[in-house]
Short mmCIF file of C-alpha atoms in Angstrom, two decimals:
data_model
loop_
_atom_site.label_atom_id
_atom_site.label_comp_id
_atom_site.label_asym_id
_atom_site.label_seq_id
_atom_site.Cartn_x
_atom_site.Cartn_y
_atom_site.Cartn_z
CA UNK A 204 254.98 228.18 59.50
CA UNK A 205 257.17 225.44 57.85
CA UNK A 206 259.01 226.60 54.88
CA UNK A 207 262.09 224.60 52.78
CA UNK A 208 263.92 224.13 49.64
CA UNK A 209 265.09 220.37 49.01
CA UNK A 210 266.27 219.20 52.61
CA UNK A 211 266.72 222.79 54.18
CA UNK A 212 263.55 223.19 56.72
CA UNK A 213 262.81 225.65 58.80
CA UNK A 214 259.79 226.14 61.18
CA UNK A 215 258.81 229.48 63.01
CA UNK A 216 257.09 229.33 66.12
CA UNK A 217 254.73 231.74 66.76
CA UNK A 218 252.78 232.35 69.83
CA UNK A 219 248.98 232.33 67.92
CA UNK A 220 248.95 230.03 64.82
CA UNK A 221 245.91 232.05 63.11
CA UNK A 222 247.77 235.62 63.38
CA UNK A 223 251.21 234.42 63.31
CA UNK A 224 251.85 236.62 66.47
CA UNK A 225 255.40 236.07 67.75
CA UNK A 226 256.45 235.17 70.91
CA UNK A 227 258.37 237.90 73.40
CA UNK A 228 262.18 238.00 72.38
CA UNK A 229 262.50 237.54 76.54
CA UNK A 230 260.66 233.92 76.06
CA UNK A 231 263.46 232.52 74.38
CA UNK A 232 261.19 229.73 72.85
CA UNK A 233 263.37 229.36 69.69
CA UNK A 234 266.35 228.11 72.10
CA UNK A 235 263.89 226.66 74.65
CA UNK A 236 263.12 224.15 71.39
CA UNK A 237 266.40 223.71 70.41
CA UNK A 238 267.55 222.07 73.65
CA UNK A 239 264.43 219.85 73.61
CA UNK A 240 265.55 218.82 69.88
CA UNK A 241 269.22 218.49 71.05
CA UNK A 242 267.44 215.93 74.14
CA UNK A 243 265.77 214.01 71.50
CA UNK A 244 269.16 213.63 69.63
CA UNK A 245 268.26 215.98 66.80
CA UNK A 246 271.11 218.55 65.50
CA UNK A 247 269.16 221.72 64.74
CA UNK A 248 269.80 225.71 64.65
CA UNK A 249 267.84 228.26 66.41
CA UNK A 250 267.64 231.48 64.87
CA UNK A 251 265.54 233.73 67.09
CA UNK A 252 262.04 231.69 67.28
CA UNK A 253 262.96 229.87 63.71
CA UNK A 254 264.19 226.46 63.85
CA UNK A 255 266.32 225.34 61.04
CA UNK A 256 267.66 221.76 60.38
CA UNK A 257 269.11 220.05 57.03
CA UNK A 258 269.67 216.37 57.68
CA UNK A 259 271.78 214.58 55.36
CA UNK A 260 271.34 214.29 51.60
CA UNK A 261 271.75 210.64 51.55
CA UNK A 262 268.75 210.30 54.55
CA UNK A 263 266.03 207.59 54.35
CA UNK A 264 262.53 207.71 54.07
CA UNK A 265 262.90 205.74 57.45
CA UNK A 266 265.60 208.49 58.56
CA UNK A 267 263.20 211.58 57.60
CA UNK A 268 260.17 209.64 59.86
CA UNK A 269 262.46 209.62 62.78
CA UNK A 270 263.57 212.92 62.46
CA UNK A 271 259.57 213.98 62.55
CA UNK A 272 259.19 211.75 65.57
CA UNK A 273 261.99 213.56 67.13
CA UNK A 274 260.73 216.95 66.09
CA UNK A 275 257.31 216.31 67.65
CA UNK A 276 258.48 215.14 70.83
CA UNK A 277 260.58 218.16 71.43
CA UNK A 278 257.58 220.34 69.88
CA UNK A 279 255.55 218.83 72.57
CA UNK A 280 257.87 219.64 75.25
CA UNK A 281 258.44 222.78 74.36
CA UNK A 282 254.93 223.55 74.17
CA UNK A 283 253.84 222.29 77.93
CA UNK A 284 257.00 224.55 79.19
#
């Protein structure tokens, strides 16, 4: 689930998308991601399986697309762990 207000995001990982089933506390996938994003260059804040970011409010268009690149790459990793 992704969930915001103006440039504060946040995306929970859960372990099944279509019951929103969380992952074991153990699992740690919520700091598991936020090493991946911290590899990728990208400043974020794990709380429990939530991942919460809020680039800056003078960001591009160009700035927000690399930031999704970023994301997915670390997503991606995270996900084949």
């Amino acid at each position: 689930e992704v969930r915001g207000k103006g440039l504060i995001v946040a995306c929970e990982l859960v372990s099944d998308r279509a019951t929103r089933a969380p992952f074991a506390a153990q699992a740690a996938v919520g700091a598991r991601m936020c090493d991946e994003c911290r590899r990728e260059g990208l400043i974020v804040r794990a709380i429990g399986d939530v991942i919460a970011m809020s680039p800056p409010l003078v960001i591009t268009s160009e700035g927000v697309s690399e930031i999704l690149r970023m994301f997915a790459a670390a997503l991606k990793r995270t996900q084949e762990w």
